[in-house]
mmCIF file of C-alpha atoms in Angstrom:
data_model
loop_
_atom_site.group_PDB
_atom_site.id
_atom_site.type_symbol
_atom_site.label_atom_id
_atom_site.label_comp_id
_atom_site.label_asym_id
_atom_site.label_seq_id
_atom_site.Cartn_x
_atom_site.Cartn_y
_atom_site.Cartn_z
ATOM 1 C CA MET A 1 74.014 156.715 93.930
ATOM 2 C CA ARG A 2 71.292 156.807 96.540
ATOM 3 C CA LYS A 3 71.108 160.554 96.246
ATOM 4 C CA VAL A 4 71.394 161.066 92.518
ATOM 5 C CA HIS A 5 70.020 157.995 90.781
ATOM 6 C CA MET A 6 66.874 159.846 89.765
ATOM 7 C CA ASN A 7 68.968 162.582 88.188
ATOM 8 C CA LEU A 8 70.960 160.073 86.169
ATOM 9 C CA LEU A 9 67.748 158.688 84.784
ATOM 10 C CA LYS A 10 66.124 162.019 84.120
ATOM 11 C CA HIS A 11 69.223 163.347 82.415
ATOM 12 C CA GLN A 12 68.790 160.969 79.508
ATOM 13 C CA ARG A 13 65.066 160.535 79.670
ATOM 14 C CA ASP A 14 64.237 163.527 77.521
ATOM 15 C CA GLU A 15 66.986 162.724 75.023
ATOM 16 C CA THR A 16 65.606 159.251 74.588
ATOM 17 C CA VAL A 17 61.961 160.208 74.333
ATOM 18 C CA HIS A 18 62.351 163.284 72.162
ATOM 19 C CA GLU A 19 65.481 162.610 70.141
ATOM 20 C CA GLY A 20 65.454 158.831 69.972
ATOM 21 C CA ILE A 21 68.902 158.455 71.536
ATOM 22 C CA ARG A 22 68.882 154.938 72.881
ATOM 23 C CA GLY A 23 71.427 152.460 74.126
ATOM 24 C CA LYS A 24 73.302 154.913 76.348
ATOM 25 C CA LYS A 25 74.752 154.078 79.714
ATOM 26 C CA TYR A 26 71.738 154.725 81.885
ATOM 27 C CA SER A 27 68.229 153.509 81.347
ATOM 28 C CA LEU A 28 65.428 152.417 83.598
ATOM 29 C CA ALA A 29 65.341 149.062 81.822
ATOM 30 C CA GLY A 30 69.062 148.808 82.554
ATOM 31 C CA CYS A 31 68.489 149.423 86.285
ATOM 32 C CA VAL A 32 65.800 146.782 86.381
ATOM 33 C CA ASP A 33 67.923 144.317 84.403
ATOM 34 C CA CYS A 34 70.547 144.198 87.153
ATOM 35 C CA HIS A 35 68.616 145.004 90.282
ATOM 36 C CA ALA A 36 65.559 142.805 89.770
ATOM 37 C CA SER A 37 65.198 139.931 92.186
ATOM 38 C CA VAL A 38 66.494 136.582 90.990
ATOM 39 C CA LYS A 39 63.376 134.993 92.420
ATOM 40 C CA ASP A 40 60.719 136.790 90.396
ATOM 41 C CA ASN A 41 62.698 139.171 88.133
ATOM 42 C CA ASN A 42 61.006 142.144 89.753
ATOM 43 C CA VAL A 43 62.194 145.264 91.563
ATOM 44 C CA LEU A 44 58.863 145.595 93.352
ATOM 45 C CA GLY A 45 56.700 143.209 95.320
ATOM 46 C CA SER A 46 57.951 143.222 98.891
ATOM 47 C CA ASN A 47 60.226 145.281 101.085
ATOM 48 C CA GLU A 48 63.042 142.933 100.176
ATOM 49 C CA HIS A 49 62.837 143.952 96.541
ATOM 50 C CA PHE A 50 65.449 146.433 95.454
ATOM 51 C CA CYS A 51 63.502 149.595 94.615
ATOM 52 C CA GLN A 52 60.550 149.106 96.889
ATOM 53 C CA GLY A 53 62.641 148.263 99.948
ATOM 54 C CA CYS A 54 64.551 151.517 99.945
ATOM 55 C CA HIS A 55 61.609 153.663 98.910
ATOM 56 C CA VAL A 56 59.448 152.313 101.689
ATOM 57 C CA TYR A 57 62.255 152.914 104.186
ATOM 58 C CA ALA A 58 62.769 156.470 102.947
ATOM 59 C CA ALA A 59 59.009 157.080 102.542
ATOM 60 C CA VAL A 60 59.470 158.403 99.022
ATOM 61 C CA LYS A 61 56.776 157.718 96.482
ATOM 62 C CA LEU A 62 58.015 155.547 93.638
ATOM 63 C CA ASP A 63 55.987 156.230 90.539
ATOM 64 C CA CYS A 64 58.300 155.075 87.716
ATOM 65 C CA PHE A 65 56.629 151.707 87.669
ATOM 66 C CA GLU A 66 53.082 152.969 87.347
ATOM 67 C CA CYS A 67 53.951 153.195 83.652
ATOM 68 C CA HIS A 68 57.277 151.410 83.220
ATOM 69 C CA SER A 69 57.730 147.705 83.594
ATOM 70 C CA SER A 70 59.225 146.663 86.920
ATOM 71 C CA LYS A 71 60.240 143.297 85.525
ATOM 72 C CA ARG A 72 63.393 142.173 83.839
ATOM 73 C CA LYS A 73 62.780 142.157 80.101
ATOM 74 C CA VAL A 74 64.288 138.833 79.146
ATOM 75 C CA THR A 75 63.520 136.432 81.918
ATOM 76 C CA ALA A 76 66.979 135.302 82.898
ATOM 77 C CA GLU A 77 67.376 131.587 83.303
ATOM 78 C CA VAL A 78 68.172 131.330 86.969
ATOM 79 C CA SER A 79 70.626 128.476 87.153
ATOM 80 C CA LYS A 80 69.815 127.336 90.639
ATOM 81 C CA MET B 1 104.500 188.928 67.504
ATOM 82 C CA SER B 2 104.579 187.262 64.122
ATOM 83 C CA GLY B 3 107.088 184.765 65.466
ATOM 84 C CA THR B 4 104.750 183.935 68.271
ATOM 85 C CA ASN B 5 101.886 183.565 65.843
ATOM 86 C CA LEU B 6 103.908 181.274 63.607
ATOM 87 C CA ASP B 7 104.830 179.188 66.596
ATOM 88 C CA ARG B 8 101.214 179.088 67.576
ATOM 89 C CA ARG B 9 100.216 178.103 64.053
ATOM 90 C CA GLY B 10 102.924 175.454 63.974
ATOM 91 C CA PHE B 11 101.748 174.149 67.307
ATOM 92 C CA LEU B 12 98.165 173.981 66.115
ATOM 93 C CA THR B 13 99.150 172.136 62.938
ATOM 94 C CA LYS B 14 101.255 169.635 64.809
ATOM 95 C CA SER B 15 98.719 169.178 67.537
ATOM 96 C CA SER B 16 95.912 168.713 65.037
ATOM 97 C CA VAL B 17 97.954 166.057 63.256
ATOM 98 C CA ALA B 18 98.645 164.430 66.574
ATOM 99 C CA PHE B 19 94.962 164.679 67.463
ATOM 100 C CA ALA B 20 93.965 163.168 64.130
ATOM 101 C CA GLY B 21 96.388 160.333 64.728
ATOM 102 C CA LEU B 22 94.984 159.775 68.166
ATOM 103 C CA SER B 23 91.429 159.986 67.038
ATOM 104 C CA ILE B 24 91.785 157.236 64.454
ATOM 105 C CA ALA B 25 91.836 154.488 67.010
ATOM 106 C CA PRO B 26 88.973 155.827 69.170
ATOM 107 C CA GLY B 27 87.180 156.708 65.930
ATOM 108 C CA MET B 28 87.340 153.112 64.820
ATOM 109 C CA ILE B 29 86.085 151.950 68.178
ATOM 110 C CA LEU B 30 83.268 154.451 67.944
ATOM 111 C CA PHE B 31 82.387 153.147 64.488
ATOM 112 C CA ASP B 32 82.251 149.613 65.820
ATOM 113 C CA LEU B 33 80.029 150.738 68.645
ATOM 114 C CA ALA B 34 77.837 152.560 66.176
ATOM 115 C CA GLN B 35 77.414 149.321 64.256
ATOM 116 C CA ALA B 36 76.569 147.393 67.383
ATOM 117 C CA HIS B 37 74.295 150.115 68.776
ATOM 118 C CA PRO B 38 72.746 152.131 65.973
ATOM 119 C CA LEU B 39 70.661 153.662 68.752
ATOM 120 C CA GLY B 40 73.206 156.162 70.000
ATOM 121 C CA ASP B 41 72.464 158.986 67.587
ATOM 122 C CA ALA B 42 69.651 161.490 67.638
ATOM 123 C CA VAL B 43 67.035 160.981 64.956
ATOM 124 C CA SER B 44 67.275 163.422 62.073
ATOM 125 C CA SER B 45 64.812 165.121 59.782
ATOM 126 C CA LYS B 46 66.585 163.547 56.811
ATOM 127 C CA VAL B 47 64.302 160.621 57.518
ATOM 128 C CA ARG B 48 60.532 160.801 57.433
ATOM 129 C CA TRP B 49 58.892 157.573 58.432
ATOM 130 C CA GLY B 50 55.605 156.770 56.774
ATOM 131 C CA MET B 51 53.352 154.039 55.558
ATOM 132 C CA LEU B 52 51.560 153.248 52.360
ATOM 133 C CA ILE B 53 48.481 151.138 52.963
ATOM 134 C CA ASP B 54 46.937 149.371 49.988
ATOM 135 C CA SER B 55 43.286 148.912 50.929
ATOM 136 C CA SER B 56 42.696 146.618 47.929
ATOM 137 C CA LYS B 57 45.052 144.104 49.581
ATOM 138 C CA CYS B 58 43.484 144.519 53.037
ATOM 139 C CA GLU B 59 41.452 141.314 53.423
ATOM 140 C CA SER B 60 37.980 141.161 54.857
ATOM 141 C CA GLY B 61 37.983 139.367 58.191
ATOM 142 C CA CYS B 62 41.729 139.621 58.796
ATOM 143 C CA THR B 63 42.677 141.612 61.885
ATOM 144 C CA ASP B 64 46.299 140.517 62.155
ATOM 145 C CA CYS B 65 47.621 144.103 62.235
ATOM 146 C CA VAL B 66 45.349 144.982 65.149
ATOM 147 C CA THR B 67 46.291 141.830 67.055
ATOM 148 C CA ALA B 68 49.993 142.361 66.402
ATOM 149 C CA CYS B 69 49.743 145.957 67.628
ATOM 150 C CA ASN B 70 47.966 144.867 70.797
ATOM 151 C CA THR B 71 50.547 142.180 71.484
ATOM 152 C CA GLU B 72 53.538 144.378 70.723
ATOM 153 C CA ASN B 73 52.360 147.277 72.846
ATOM 154 C CA GLY B 74 50.608 145.379 75.604
ATOM 155 C CA LEU B 75 47.103 146.674 74.861
ATOM 156 C CA SER B 76 44.121 144.756 76.192
ATOM 157 C CA GLY B 77 42.490 144.390 72.792
ATOM 158 C CA GLY B 78 39.158 145.573 74.167
ATOM 159 C CA VAL B 79 36.969 147.816 72.021
ATOM 160 C CA LYS B 80 34.938 149.610 74.672
ATOM 161 C CA ALA B 81 34.929 153.413 74.536
ATOM 162 C CA THR B 82 37.381 153.445 77.435
ATOM 163 C CA ASP B 83 39.789 150.876 75.981
ATOM 164 C CA SER B 84 42.937 151.974 74.198
ATOM 165 C CA GLN B 85 42.901 151.276 70.497
ATOM 166 C CA TRP B 86 45.973 152.323 68.566
ATOM 167 C CA ILE B 87 44.893 150.796 65.274
ATOM 168 C CA ARG B 88 41.376 149.992 64.113
ATOM 169 C CA LYS B 89 40.161 148.151 61.089
ATOM 170 C CA VAL B 90 37.590 150.246 59.257
ATOM 171 C CA GLU B 91 35.098 149.138 56.638
ATOM 172 C CA LEU B 92 34.241 151.623 53.921
ATOM 173 C CA LYS B 93 31.164 151.205 51.755
ATOM 174 C CA ASP B 94 30.424 153.283 48.726
ATOM 175 C CA LEU B 95 26.647 153.643 48.941
ATOM 176 C CA ARG B 96 26.298 154.396 45.240
ATOM 177 C CA THR B 97 28.179 151.390 43.910
ATOM 178 C CA GLY B 98 28.055 149.087 46.927
ATOM 179 C CA ARG B 99 31.843 148.554 46.738
ATOM 180 C CA THR B 100 33.296 147.640 50.119
ATOM 181 C CA THR B 101 36.914 148.235 51.106
ATOM 182 C CA PHE B 102 38.788 147.771 54.349
ATOM 183 C CA LEU B 103 41.640 149.741 55.786
ATOM 184 C CA PRO B 104 43.528 149.999 59.050
ATOM 185 C CA MET B 105 43.146 153.419 60.666
ATOM 186 C CA LEU B 106 45.826 154.644 63.037
ATOM 187 C CA CYS B 107 47.669 157.795 64.030
ATOM 188 C CA GLN B 108 48.492 159.412 60.703
ATOM 189 C CA HIS B 109 51.757 160.947 61.940
ATOM 190 C CA CYS B 110 50.982 164.315 60.360
ATOM 191 C CA GLU B 111 53.648 166.746 59.295
ATOM 192 C CA GLN B 112 51.492 169.490 60.852
ATOM 193 C CA PRO B 113 49.937 167.623 63.767
ATOM 194 C CA PRO B 114 46.955 169.376 65.386
ATOM 195 C CA CYS B 115 47.529 167.365 68.572
ATOM 196 C CA VAL B 116 50.920 169.045 68.958
ATOM 197 C CA ASP B 117 49.437 172.494 68.289
ATOM 198 C CA VAL B 118 46.897 172.252 71.081
ATOM 199 C CA CYS B 119 48.953 170.517 73.767
ATOM 200 C CA PRO B 120 49.320 172.895 76.743
ATOM 201 C CA THR B 121 52.348 171.146 78.206
ATOM 202 C CA ALA B 122 54.258 170.244 75.021
ATOM 203 C CA ALA B 123 53.788 166.582 75.910
ATOM 204 C CA SER B 124 52.460 165.913 72.437
ATOM 205 C CA PHE B 125 55.367 166.345 70.067
ATOM 206 C CA LYS B 126 56.721 165.367 66.685
ATOM 207 C CA ARG B 127 60.125 163.748 66.510
ATOM 208 C CA ALA B 128 62.570 164.964 63.879
ATOM 209 C CA ASP B 129 61.902 161.841 61.834
ATOM 210 C CA GLY B 130 58.169 162.588 61.665
ATOM 211 C CA ILE B 131 56.894 160.253 64.380
ATOM 212 C CA VAL B 132 54.236 161.934 66.527
ATOM 213 C CA LEU B 133 54.433 160.858 70.160
ATOM 214 C CA VAL B 134 53.208 161.690 73.655
ATOM 215 C CA ASP B 135 55.834 162.322 76.307
ATOM 216 C CA LYS B 136 53.909 160.809 79.185
ATOM 217 C CA HIS B 137 56.229 162.408 81.707
ATOM 218 C CA LEU B 138 54.715 165.728 80.628
ATOM 219 C CA CYS B 139 51.156 164.681 79.780
ATOM 220 C CA ILE B 140 48.582 165.923 82.294
ATOM 221 C CA GLY B 141 45.720 164.004 80.716
ATOM 222 C CA CYS B 142 43.695 167.017 79.601
ATOM 223 C CA ARG B 143 42.749 165.259 76.352
ATOM 224 C CA TYR B 144 42.768 168.378 74.182
ATOM 225 C CA CYS B 145 44.800 166.388 71.640
ATOM 226 C CA MET B 146 42.086 163.764 71.444
ATOM 227 C CA MET B 147 39.581 166.465 70.559
ATOM 228 C CA ALA B 148 41.928 168.076 68.052
ATOM 229 C CA CYS B 149 42.774 164.878 66.179
ATOM 230 C CA PRO B 150 40.601 164.603 63.061
ATOM 231 C CA TYR B 151 41.332 160.878 62.868
ATOM 232 C CA LYS B 152 40.225 159.981 66.417
ATOM 233 C CA ALA B 153 43.556 158.214 66.711
ATOM 234 C CA ARG B 154 44.263 158.828 70.375
ATOM 235 C CA SER B 155 43.090 157.020 73.480
ATOM 236 C CA PHE B 156 43.103 157.918 77.142
ATOM 237 C CA VAL B 157 44.163 155.443 79.798
ATOM 238 C CA HIS B 158 41.357 155.411 82.364
ATOM 239 C CA GLU B 159 42.474 152.650 84.691
ATOM 240 C CA ASN B 160 45.614 151.568 86.474
ATOM 241 C CA LEU B 161 47.634 149.210 84.331
ATOM 242 C CA THR B 162 49.902 146.347 85.227
ATOM 243 C CA ASP B 163 52.366 144.241 83.232
ATOM 244 C CA GLN B 164 53.306 146.879 80.698
ATOM 245 C CA LYS B 165 55.917 146.006 78.112
ATOM 246 C CA THR B 166 59.447 147.137 78.880
ATOM 247 C CA ASP B 167 59.672 149.016 75.584
ATOM 248 C CA VAL B 168 56.202 150.510 75.793
ATOM 249 C CA PRO B 169 55.521 152.329 79.064
ATOM 250 C CA ARG B 170 51.834 153.157 79.498
ATOM 251 C CA GLY B 171 49.988 154.539 82.438
ATOM 252 C CA LYS B 172 46.766 155.860 83.863
ATOM 253 C CA GLY B 173 45.955 159.504 83.294
ATOM 254 C CA THR B 174 47.869 159.943 80.066
ATOM 255 C CA VAL B 175 46.905 160.006 76.404
ATOM 256 C CA GLU B 176 48.467 157.542 74.026
ATOM 257 C CA SER B 177 48.337 156.529 70.408
ATOM 258 C CA CYS B 178 50.243 154.621 67.753
ATOM 259 C CA THR B 179 53.955 155.263 68.228
ATOM 260 C CA LEU B 180 54.778 153.871 64.793
ATOM 261 C CA CYS B 181 56.526 151.198 66.888
ATOM 262 C CA VAL B 182 59.227 153.728 67.668
ATOM 263 C CA HIS B 183 61.136 151.225 69.821
ATOM 264 C CA ARG B 184 61.341 148.837 66.871
ATOM 265 C CA VAL B 185 62.012 151.512 64.261
ATOM 266 C CA ASP B 186 64.938 152.839 66.319
ATOM 267 C CA LYS B 187 66.403 149.340 66.158
ATOM 268 C CA GLY B 188 65.983 149.262 62.383
ATOM 269 C CA GLN B 189 62.955 146.999 62.404
ATOM 270 C CA ASN B 190 59.550 147.330 60.746
ATOM 271 C CA THR B 191 56.400 148.192 62.639
ATOM 272 C CA ALA B 192 54.557 145.268 64.204
ATOM 273 C CA CYS B 193 51.458 145.804 62.026
ATOM 274 C CA ALA B 194 53.458 145.856 58.787
ATOM 275 C CA ASP B 195 55.302 142.689 59.792
ATOM 276 C CA ALA B 196 52.045 140.953 60.705
ATOM 277 C CA CYS B 197 50.459 141.966 57.406
ATOM 278 C CA SER B 198 53.307 140.550 55.341
ATOM 279 C CA LYS B 199 53.396 137.446 57.523
ATOM 280 C CA ALA B 200 49.729 136.896 56.710
ATOM 281 C CA GLY B 201 50.676 137.180 53.046
ATOM 282 C CA HIS B 202 48.678 140.327 52.309
ATOM 283 C CA ASN B 203 51.493 142.893 52.126
ATOM 284 C CA ALA B 204 48.974 145.706 52.397
ATOM 285 C CA ILE B 205 51.158 147.816 54.714
ATOM 286 C CA LEU B 206 54.399 149.170 53.335
ATOM 287 C CA PHE B 207 56.537 150.954 55.926
ATOM 288 C CA GLY B 208 59.557 153.055 55.044
ATOM 289 C CA ASN B 209 61.373 156.336 54.692
ATOM 290 C CA LEU B 210 59.393 158.805 52.589
ATOM 291 C CA ASN B 211 62.411 161.085 52.237
ATOM 292 C CA ASP B 212 64.666 158.490 50.624
ATOM 293 C CA PRO B 213 63.895 158.523 46.883
ATOM 294 C CA GLU B 214 65.337 155.005 46.570
ATOM 295 C CA SER B 215 63.139 153.462 49.284
ATOM 296 C CA GLU B 216 60.417 151.081 48.232
ATOM 297 C CA ILE B 217 57.695 153.280 49.682
ATOM 298 C CA ALA B 218 58.916 156.417 47.879
ATOM 299 C CA LYS B 219 59.111 154.552 44.566
ATOM 300 C CA ARG B 220 55.595 153.217 45.052
ATOM 301 C CA ILE B 221 54.210 156.632 45.905
ATOM 302 C CA ARG B 222 55.783 158.013 42.729
ATOM 303 C CA ALA B 223 54.262 155.227 40.663
ATOM 304 C CA VAL B 224 50.664 154.902 41.851
ATOM 305 C CA ALA B 225 47.818 157.232 42.822
ATOM 306 C CA THR B 226 47.755 157.569 46.606
ATOM 307 C CA THR B 227 45.360 159.286 48.968
ATOM 308 C CA GLN B 228 45.861 161.070 52.242
ATOM 309 C CA ILE B 229 42.764 160.920 54.388
ATOM 310 C CA ARG B 230 41.301 164.392 54.949
ATOM 311 C CA ALA B 231 43.977 165.862 52.691
ATOM 312 C CA ASP B 232 41.829 169.020 52.682
ATOM 313 C CA LEU B 233 43.083 169.794 56.193
ATOM 314 C CA GLY B 234 46.617 170.230 54.855
ATOM 315 C CA LEU B 235 48.209 168.162 57.611
ATOM 316 C CA ASN B 236 50.304 166.049 55.219
ATOM 317 C CA PRO B 237 49.934 162.721 57.013
ATOM 318 C CA GLY B 238 52.795 160.257 56.838
ATOM 319 C CA ILE B 239 50.294 157.415 56.501
ATOM 320 C CA GLN B 240 48.975 157.242 52.973
ATOM 321 C CA TYR B 241 46.488 154.973 51.295
ATOM 322 C CA GLU B 242 45.908 153.576 47.855
ATOM 323 C CA GLY B 243 42.809 151.953 46.432
ATOM 324 C CA ILE B 244 40.263 154.070 48.298
#
């Protein structure tokens, strides 16, 4: 997953944008939905956040979230 | 040889029957999924999304469509030259008679879009169902499409953005315009502006499938005189107006 997650996303990206195929297995919103922090519903913010942490460690530029939302869409009610 | 062929034919018949039997159950599951997620299929050219805007019902002073668009798509709502505006309310005045009409002006979702013709990277494209979009993964921000558009419908994002909507990714260095609320339309909903207009009680914006002769919009277009703005350009816009 670490190696190919960008390919999984890109594979369906063009189908979604150009052909309107939505609701398939992989989507960026789907990644964020699960991997966002329970504290602030975000995958970015600090090196403890899911996407940012790894990308900082690997020194790979992360530009998805310059356009896409890095926050969970429906703010989950954290029952804590 | 013929015996072999017969066997082969028999095998194919039997196996196809078996396959049909097998496929009923997965087929039914697929149908259920298709009901739950109508988003799984590619859009087809059997549909052409469009709008009919009745400017005689467009009230002076009401900007609900513009506000709804800004809220839905996460636009700032600013009207500076560098702010993104996907829909604008325009006032038309006939200088001879003094008659004033209002209409919302947005991407006209042309059948022959000039923005698509000029795009050097094929970022500007028309979906099979007639919605003209920018693939921002491909857009290099050259802004040729903005120059080509006779309706001045497109905007360029000049600054870094934060807090974009999940359904509406937007970013610096790319061109954008009305998406005909593609994320809502794919879910079977109306556009945000049309919903806001009917909520305000004006019903000036009618959204629907131009290709379906039974749709409300197609019936209306058959019944009343409608206008395409700059019809002389032969672009066949999907957004049409009446009462102007």
